[in-house]
Short mmCIF file of C-alpha atoms in Angstrom, two decimals:
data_model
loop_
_atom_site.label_atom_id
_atom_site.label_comp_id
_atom_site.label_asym_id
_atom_site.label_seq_id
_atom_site.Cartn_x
_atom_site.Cartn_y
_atom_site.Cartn_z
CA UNK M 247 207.53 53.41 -41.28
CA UNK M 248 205.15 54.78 -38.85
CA UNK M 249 206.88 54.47 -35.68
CA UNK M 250 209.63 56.99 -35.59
CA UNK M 251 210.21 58.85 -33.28
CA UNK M 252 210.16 62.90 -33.15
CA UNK M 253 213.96 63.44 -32.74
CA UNK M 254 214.35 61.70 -35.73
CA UNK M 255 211.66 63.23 -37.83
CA UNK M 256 212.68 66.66 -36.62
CA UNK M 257 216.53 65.80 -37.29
CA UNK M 258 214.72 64.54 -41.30
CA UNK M 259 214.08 68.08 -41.12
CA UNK M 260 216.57 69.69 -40.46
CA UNK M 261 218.34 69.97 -43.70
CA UNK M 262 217.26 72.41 -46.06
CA UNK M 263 216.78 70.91 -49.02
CA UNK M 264 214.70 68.06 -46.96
CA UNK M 265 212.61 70.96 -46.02
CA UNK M 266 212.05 72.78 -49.34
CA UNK M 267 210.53 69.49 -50.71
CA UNK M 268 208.27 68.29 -47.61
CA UNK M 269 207.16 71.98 -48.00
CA UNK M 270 206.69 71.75 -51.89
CA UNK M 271 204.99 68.25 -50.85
CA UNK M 272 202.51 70.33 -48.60
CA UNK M 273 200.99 72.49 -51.02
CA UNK M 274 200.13 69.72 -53.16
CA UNK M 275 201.78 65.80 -54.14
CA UNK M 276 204.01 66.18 -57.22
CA UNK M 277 206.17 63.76 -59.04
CA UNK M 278 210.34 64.11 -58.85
CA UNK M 279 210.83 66.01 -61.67
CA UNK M 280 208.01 69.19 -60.72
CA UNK M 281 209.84 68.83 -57.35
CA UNK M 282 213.37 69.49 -58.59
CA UNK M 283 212.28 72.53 -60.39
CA UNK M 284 213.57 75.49 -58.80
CA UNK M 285 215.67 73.28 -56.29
CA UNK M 286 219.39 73.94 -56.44
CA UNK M 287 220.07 70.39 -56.53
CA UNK M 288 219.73 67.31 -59.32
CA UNK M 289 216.58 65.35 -60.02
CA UNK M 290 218.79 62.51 -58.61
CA UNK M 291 219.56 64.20 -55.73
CA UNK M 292 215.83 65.05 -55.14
CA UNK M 293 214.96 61.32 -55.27
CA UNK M 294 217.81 60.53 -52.83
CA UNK M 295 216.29 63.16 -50.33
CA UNK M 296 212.92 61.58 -50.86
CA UNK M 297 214.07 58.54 -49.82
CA UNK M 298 215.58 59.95 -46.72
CA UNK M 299 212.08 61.81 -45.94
CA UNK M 300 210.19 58.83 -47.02
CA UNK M 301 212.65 56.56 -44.60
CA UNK M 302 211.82 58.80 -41.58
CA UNK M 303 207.83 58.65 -42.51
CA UNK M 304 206.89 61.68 -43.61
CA UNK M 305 206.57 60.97 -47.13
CA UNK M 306 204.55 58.47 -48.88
CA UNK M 307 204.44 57.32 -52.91
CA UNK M 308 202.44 56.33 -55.57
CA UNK M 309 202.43 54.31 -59.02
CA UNK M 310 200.78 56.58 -61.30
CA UNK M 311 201.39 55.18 -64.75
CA UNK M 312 205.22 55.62 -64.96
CA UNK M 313 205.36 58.36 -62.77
CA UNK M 314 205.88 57.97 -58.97
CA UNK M 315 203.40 60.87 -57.34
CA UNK M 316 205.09 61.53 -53.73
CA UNK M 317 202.81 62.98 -51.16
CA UNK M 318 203.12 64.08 -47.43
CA UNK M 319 202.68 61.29 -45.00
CA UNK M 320 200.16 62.47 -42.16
CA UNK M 321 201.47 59.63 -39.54
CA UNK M 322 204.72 61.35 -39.78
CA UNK M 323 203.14 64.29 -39.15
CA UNK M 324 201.17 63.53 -36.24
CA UNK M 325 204.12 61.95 -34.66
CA UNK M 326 205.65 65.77 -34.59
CA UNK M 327 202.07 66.65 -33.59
CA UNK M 328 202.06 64.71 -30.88
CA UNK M 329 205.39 65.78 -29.46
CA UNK M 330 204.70 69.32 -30.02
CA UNK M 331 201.21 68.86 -27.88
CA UNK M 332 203.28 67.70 -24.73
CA UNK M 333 204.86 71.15 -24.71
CA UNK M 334 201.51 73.05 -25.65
CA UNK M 335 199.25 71.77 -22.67
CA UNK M 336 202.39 72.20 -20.25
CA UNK M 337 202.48 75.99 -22.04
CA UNK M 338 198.37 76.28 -21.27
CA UNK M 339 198.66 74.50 -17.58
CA UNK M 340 201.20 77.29 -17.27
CA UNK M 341 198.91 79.86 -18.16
CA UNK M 342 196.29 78.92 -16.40
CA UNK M 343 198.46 78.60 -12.74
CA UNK M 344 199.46 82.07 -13.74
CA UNK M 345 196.21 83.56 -14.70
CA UNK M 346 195.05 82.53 -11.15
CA UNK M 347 198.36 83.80 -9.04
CA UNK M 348 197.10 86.66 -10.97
CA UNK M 349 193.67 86.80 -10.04
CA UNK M 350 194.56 86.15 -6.09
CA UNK M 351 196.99 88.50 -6.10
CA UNK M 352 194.55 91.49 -7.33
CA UNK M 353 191.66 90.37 -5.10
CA UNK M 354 194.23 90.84 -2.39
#
């Protein structure tokens, strides 16, 4: 998956648990069972969660011998990026138009 869209991801994100392991994900990629340590959920539950962030794009697996190594997913990332850009260059063109009201107003 690689086309959803922000809402989505964000909503992904939204539960707690969801969050605790894409942040566990971000400091490095760990199989299910590292992840469910300290979690107050099951290693099954973990997995289901997984496939619920993995679903929405912002996770991504591997085979490593009979261990699955789950890892952050940077499109899913840069989808949030992406949306969170539109409302940081509106934020700086905002600035900017104030910065120079600013200026006009002291040379006045």
């Amino acid at each position: 998956m690689t086309n959803q869209s922000a809402a989505a991801i964000l909503s992904t994100l939204a539960d707690p648990t969801r969050r605790a392991i894409f942040e566990k994900l971000a400091e490095m990629p760990q199989p299910v069972g590292r992840l469910a340590e300290g979690l107050p959920v099951s290693r099954p539950a973990v997995s289901q969660h997984l496939k619920v962030l993995k679903d929405a794009g912002l996770v991504s697996e591997i085979a490593e011998g009979t261990r699955r190594i789950y890892r952050i997913d940077p499109r899913g990332i840069g989808v949030m990026r992406d949306w969170l850009d539109r409302f940081w260059h509106q934020a700086m063109n905002d600035f900017a138009d104030y910065a120079n009201n600013l200026a006009k107003e002291e040379k006045e």
